[in-house]
Amino acid sequence: MKKRVLVLNCGTLASTDINMSLRYNEEFEIWEYQKIKECNFKFILAPHEDLVLYLQKNKDKIDDCIVCSNYETALLCRYKSKIYEKMKKYDFIPKIYKK
């Protein structure tokens, strides 16, 4: 039986790359569908930081395997200011000035 894979944020370059990578693989059935609970997906792929944050915040309500970064990493990827704050000890990080 093929494993159902839900690819969110369809139409973006990242989701297109995922679809192109998996479409001929006999193990997976690619879905571009939004009803998560009803479809018994094996994996959910979210190639956008906003979706990753949403899925990670709601992972206790989702039984399927979410394939993405953890919440803290997604926050760093979503907000450049958080990356700068986290890595401020390195000399290659730009200085931030407030008005």
Backbone as JSON Lines, residues from 0, in Angstrom:
{"i":0,"aa":"M","n":[0.84,-1.19,0.0],"ca":[0.0,0.0,0.0],"c":[0.88,1.25,0.0]}
{"i":1,"aa":"K","n":[0.56,2.18,-0.87],"ca":[1.33,3.42,-0.95],"c":[1.09,4.28,0.28]}
{"i":2,"aa":"K","n":[2.14,5.0,0.69],"ca":[2.02,5.94,1.79],"c":[1.54,7.27,1.22]}
{"i":3,"aa":"R","n":[0.51,7.83,1.82],"ca":[0.0,9.12,1.37],"c":[0.87,10.24,1.92]}
{"i":4,"aa":"V","n":[1.26,11.15,1.05],"ca":[2.07,12.3,1.43],"c":[1.3,13.56,1.07]}
{"i":5,"aa":"L","n":[1.05,14.4,2.05],"ca":[0.37,15.66,1.81],"c":[1.44,16.75,1.66]}
{"i":6,"aa":"V","n":[1.42,17.45,0.53],"ca":[2.34,18.56,0.3],"c":[1.53,19.85,0.39]}
{"i":7,"aa":"L","n":[1.84,20.65,1.39],"ca":[1.13,21.9,1.59],"c":[1.79,23.03,0.81]}
{"i":8,"aa":"N","n":[1.07,24.11,0.65],"ca":[1.56,25.3,-0.03],"c":[1.89,25.01,-1.49]}
{"i":9,"aa":"C","n":[1.0,24.29,-2.14],"ca":[1.21,23.9,-3.54],"c":[1.3,25.12,-4.43]}
{"i":10,"aa":"G","n":[2.09,25.0,-5.44],"ca":[2.29,26.09,-6.38],"c":[3.58,26.84,-6.13]}
{"i":11,"aa":"T","n":[4.2,26.65,-4.99],"ca":[5.47,27.29,-4.73],"c":[6.58,26.44,-5.32]}
{"i":12,"aa":"L","n":[7.75,27.02,-5.47],"ca":[8.88,26.29,-6.03],"c":[9.26,25.1,-5.15]}
{"i":13,"aa":"A","n":[9.27,25.3,-3.84],"ca":[9.64,24.21,-2.93],"c":[8.67,23.04,-3.02]}
{"i":14,"aa":"S","n":[7.36,23.32,-3.05],"ca":[6.4,22.22,-3.13],"c":[6.47,21.54,-4.5]}
{"i":15,"aa":"T","n":[6.73,22.31,-5.55],"ca":[6.9,21.72,-6.88],"c":[8.12,20.79,-6.89]}
{"i":16,"aa":"D","n":[9.18,21.2,-6.25],"ca":[10.38,20.34,-6.16],"c":[10.07,19.04,-5.43]}
{"i":17,"aa":"I","n":[9.32,19.13,-4.36],"ca":[8.94,17.92,-3.62],"c":[8.1,17.01,-4.5]}
{"i":18,"aa":"N","n":[7.11,17.57,-5.16],"ca":[6.26,16.77,-6.05],"c":[7.08,16.11,-7.15]}
{"i":19,"aa":"M","n":[7.98,16.86,-7.78],"ca":[8.81,16.32,-8.85],"c":[9.72,15.2,-8.33]}
{"i":20,"aa":"S","n":[10.18,15.33,-7.1],"ca":[11.07,14.32,-6.53],"c":[10.36,13.02,-6.2]}
{"i":21,"aa":"L","n":[9.1,13.11,-5.8],"ca":[8.39,11.91,-5.32],"c":[7.39,11.33,-6.31]}
{"i":22,"aa":"R","n":[7.06,12.01,-7.36],"ca":[5.94,11.59,-8.2],"c":[6.12,10.23,-8.88]}
{"i":23,"aa":"Y","n":[7.33,9.8,-9.14],"ca":[7.54,8.5,-9.78],"c":[7.95,7.41,-8.78]}
{"i":24,"aa":"N","n":[7.99,7.77,-7.52],"ca":[8.35,6.8,-6.48],"c":[7.13,5.93,-6.18]}
{"i":25,"aa":"E","n":[7.29,4.64,-6.31],"ca":[6.19,3.69,-6.12],"c":[5.68,3.62,-4.68]}
{"i":26,"aa":"E","n":[6.48,4.09,-3.73],"ca":[6.1,4.0,-2.32],"c":[5.09,5.06,-1.89]}
{"i":27,"aa":"F","n":[5.02,6.18,-2.64],"ca":[4.26,7.32,-2.18],"c":[3.14,7.71,-3.12]}
{"i":28,"aa":"E","n":[2.07,8.21,-2.53],"ca":[0.95,8.8,-3.26],"c":[0.89,10.27,-2.85]}
{"i":29,"aa":"I","n":[1.18,11.17,-3.77],"ca":[1.27,12.59,-3.47],"c":[-0.11,13.23,-3.5]}
{"i":30,"aa":"W","n":[-0.41,13.99,-2.46],"ca":[-1.68,14.69,-2.36],"c":[-1.41,16.18,-2.21]}
{"i":31,"aa":"E","n":[-2.23,16.98,-2.83],"ca":[-2.18,18.42,-2.68],"c":[-3.56,18.85,-2.16]}
{"i":32,"aa":"Y","n":[-3.88,18.38,-0.99],"ca":[-5.24,18.44,-0.47],"c":[-5.2,18.98,0.94]}
{"i":33,"aa":"Q","n":[-6.22,19.66,1.39],"ca":[-6.15,20.35,2.66],"c":[-6.87,19.67,3.84]}
{"i":34,"aa":"K","n":[-7.63,18.62,3.61],"ca":[-8.35,17.98,4.71],"c":[-7.44,16.94,5.36]}
{"i":35,"aa":"I","n":[-6.75,17.34,6.39],"ca":[-5.72,16.5,6.99],"c":[-6.31,15.3,7.73]}
{"i":36,"aa":"K","n":[-7.26,15.51,8.62],"ca":[-7.77,14.45,9.49],"c":[-8.42,13.29,8.73]}
{"i":37,"aa":"E","n":[-9.12,13.58,7.65],"ca":[-9.94,12.58,6.98],"c":[-9.17,11.64,6.05]}
{"i":38,"aa":"C","n":[-7.94,11.96,5.75],"ca":[-7.26,11.26,4.65],"c":[-6.19,10.25,5.07]}
{"i":39,"aa":"N","n":[-5.86,10.16,6.33],"ca":[-4.89,9.18,6.8],"c":[-3.55,9.3,6.06]}
{"i":40,"aa":"F","n":[-2.95,10.48,6.11],"ca":[-1.66,10.69,5.48],"c":[-0.55,10.06,6.3]}
{"i":41,"aa":"K","n":[0.44,9.55,5.63],"ca":[1.62,9.01,6.31],"c":[2.58,10.15,6.66]}
{"i":42,"aa":"F","n":[2.74,11.1,5.73],"ca":[3.64,12.23,5.94],"c":[2.96,13.52,5.5]}
{"i":43,"aa":"I","n":[3.31,14.62,6.17],"ca":[2.88,15.95,5.76],"c":[4.14,16.78,5.57]}
{"i":44,"aa":"L","n":[4.31,17.34,4.38],"ca":[5.47,18.17,4.07],"c":[5.03,19.62,3.95]}
{"i":45,"aa":"A","n":[5.7,20.5,4.66],"ca":[5.37,21.92,4.63],"c":[6.62,22.71,4.25]}
{"i":46,"aa":"P","n":[6.7,23.15,3.01],"ca":[7.91,23.84,2.56],"c":[7.9,25.36,2.79]}
{"i":47,"aa":"H","n":[7.18,25.83,3.77],"ca":[7.16,27.26,4.07],"c":[7.14,27.44,5.59]}
{"i":48,"aa":"E","n":[7.9,28.42,6.06],"ca":[8.07,28.6,7.5],"c":[6.76,28.87,8.24]}
{"i":49,"aa":"D","n":[5.84,29.62,7.61],"ca":[4.56,29.88,8.27],"c":[3.76,28.59,8.47]}
{"i":50,"aa":"L","n":[3.8,27.71,7.48],"ca":[3.11,26.42,7.61],"c":[3.79,25.54,8.64]}
{"i":51,"aa":"V","n":[5.12,25.57,8.66],"ca":[5.86,24.78,9.65],"c":[5.48,25.24,11.06]}
{"i":52,"aa":"L","n":[5.45,26.54,11.26],"ca":[5.07,27.06,12.58],"c":[3.66,26.63,12.96]}
{"i":53,"aa":"Y","n":[2.73,26.73,12.02],"ca":[1.35,26.31,12.29],"c":[1.28,24.82,12.64]}
{"i":54,"aa":"L","n":[1.92,23.99,11.83],"ca":[1.88,22.55,12.08],"c":[2.55,22.18,13.39]}
{"i":55,"aa":"Q","n":[3.68,22.8,13.69],"ca":[4.37,22.5,14.94],"c":[3.56,22.95,16.16]}
{"i":56,"aa":"K","n":[2.87,24.08,16.03],"ca":[2.01,24.53,17.14],"c":[0.84,23.58,17.36]}
{"i":57,"aa":"N","n":[0.39,22.92,16.3],"ca":[-0.79,22.06,16.37],"c":[-0.47,20.58,16.23]}
{"i":58,"aa":"K","n":[0.78,20.2,16.41],"ca":[1.18,18.81,16.17],"c":[0.49,17.81,17.08]}
{"i":59,"aa":"D","n":[0.06,18.24,18.27],"ca":[-0.65,17.32,19.16],"c":[-2.05,16.99,18.65]}
{"i":60,"aa":"K","n":[-2.57,17.79,17.7],"ca":[-3.88,17.54,17.11],"c":[-3.78,16.77,15.79]}
{"i":61,"aa":"I","n":[-2.56,16.57,15.32],"ca":[-2.35,15.92,14.03],"c":[-1.67,14.57,14.26]}
{"i":62,"aa":"D","n":[-2.31,13.5,13.79],"ca":[-1.78,12.16,14.0],"c":[-0.69,11.78,13.0]}
{"i":63,"aa":"D","n":[-0.63,12.48,11.89],"ca":[0.31,12.13,10.84],"c":[1.71,12.64,11.16]}
{"i":64,"aa":"C","n":[2.68,12.12,10.46],"ca":[4.07,12.5,10.65],"c":[4.36,13.8,9.9]}
{"i":65,"aa":"I","n":[4.7,14.83,10.63],"ca":[5.03,16.12,10.03],"c":[6.52,16.13,9.74]}
{"i":66,"aa":"V","n":[6.88,16.3,8.47],"ca":[8.27,16.29,8.06],"c":[8.71,17.74,7.87]}
{"i":67,"aa":"C","n":[9.32,18.29,8.91],"ca":[9.78,19.68,8.83],"c":[10.65,19.95,10.06]}
{"i":68,"aa":"S","n":[11.15,21.15,10.11],"ca":[11.98,21.57,11.24],"c":[11.15,21.63,12.51]}
{"i":69,"aa":"N","n":[11.86,21.59,13.65],"ca":[11.13,21.76,14.91],"c":[10.72,23.22,15.05]}
{"i":70,"aa":"Y","n":[9.93,23.52,16.06],"ca":[9.35,24.84,16.22],"c":[10.43,25.93,16.37]}
{"i":71,"aa":"E","n":[11.44,25.68,17.19],"ca":[12.48,26.67,17.43],"c":[13.26,26.98,16.15]}
{"i":72,"aa":"T","n":[13.58,25.96,15.38],"ca":[14.29,26.17,14.12],"c":[13.42,26.92,13.13]}
{"i":73,"aa":"A","n":[12.13,26.6,13.09],"ca":[11.21,27.29,12.2],"c":[11.11,28.78,12.55]}
{"i":74,"aa":"L","n":[11.13,29.09,13.84],"ca":[11.12,30.49,14.26],"c":[12.36,31.23,13.76]}
{"i":75,"aa":"L","n":[13.5,30.58,13.88],"ca":[14.74,31.19,13.39],"c":[14.69,31.42,11.89]}
{"i":76,"aa":"C","n":[14.14,30.45,11.16],"ca":[14.05,30.58,9.7],"c":[13.04,31.64,9.29]}
{"i":77,"aa":"R","n":[12.01,31.82,10.07],"ca":[10.95,32.76,9.73],"c":[11.33,34.2,10.02]}
{"i":78,"aa":"Y","n":[12.08,34.43,11.1],"ca":[12.4,35.79,11.53],"c":[13.91,36.0,11.56]}
{"i":79,"aa":"K","n":[14.38,36.82,10.62],"ca":[15.81,37.1,10.54],"c":[16.34,37.71,11.84]}
{"i":80,"aa":"S","n":[15.53,38.52,12.5],"ca":[15.95,39.15,13.75],"c":[16.27,38.11,14.82]}
{"i":81,"aa":"K","n":[15.55,36.99,14.81],"ca":[15.81,35.93,15.79],"c":[17.14,35.22,15.49]}
{"i":82,"aa":"I","n":[17.46,35.09,14.22],"ca":[18.75,34.5,13.84],"c":[19.87,35.42,14.31]}
{"i":83,"aa":"Y","n":[19.72,36.71,14.05],"ca":[20.74,37.67,14.46],"c":[20.93,37.65,15.97]}
{"i":84,"aa":"E","n":[19.84,37.59,16.7],"ca":[19.92,37.55,18.17],"c":[20.62,36.28,18.64]}
{"i":85,"aa":"K","n":[20.28,35.16,18.04],"ca":[20.85,33.87,18.44],"c":[22.35,33.8,18.15]}
{"i":86,"aa":"M","n":[22.76,34.45,17.07],"ca":[24.16,34.33,16.62],"c":[24.96,35.61,16.81]}
{"i":87,"aa":"K","n":[24.49,36.5,17.67],"ca":[25.12,37.81,17.82],"c":[26.57,37.76,18.3]}
{"i":88,"aa":"K","n":[26.99,36.66,18.88],"ca":[28.37,36.57,19.37],"c":[29.39,36.43,18.24]}
{"i":89,"aa":"Y","n":[28.92,36.12,17.04],"ca":[29.83,35.95,15.91],"c":[30.05,37.29,15.21]}
{"i":90,"aa":"D","n":[31.28,37.53,14.78],"ca":[31.61,38.83,14.19],"c":[31.04,39.05,12.79]}
{"i":91,"aa":"F","n":[30.58,38.0,12.13],"ca":[30.04,38.18,10.79],"c":[28.55,38.56,10.8]}
{"i":92,"aa":"I","n":[27.92,38.58,11.95],"ca":[26.5,38.96,12.05],"c":[26.41,40.48,12.04]}
{"i":93,"aa":"P","n":[25.53,41.04,11.2],"ca":[25.4,42.5,11.15],"c":[24.92,43.07,12.47]}
{"i":94,"aa":"K","n":[25.37,44.27,12.75],"ca":[24.89,44.96,13.95],"c":[23.52,45.55,13.65]}
{"i":95,"aa":"I","n":[22.66,45.53,14.65],"ca":[21.3,46.07,14.5],"c":[21.22,47.36,15.29]}
{"i":96,"aa":"Y","n":[20.73,48.38,14.62],"ca":[20.57,49.69,15.25],"c":[19.09,50.02,15.35]}
{"i":97,"aa":"K","n":[18.72,50.62,16.45],"ca":[17.35,51.06,16.62],"c":[17.27,52.55,16.32]}
{"i":98,"aa":"K","n":[16.17,52.99,15.79],"ca":[16.0,54.4,15.46],"c":[15.95,55.25,16.71]}
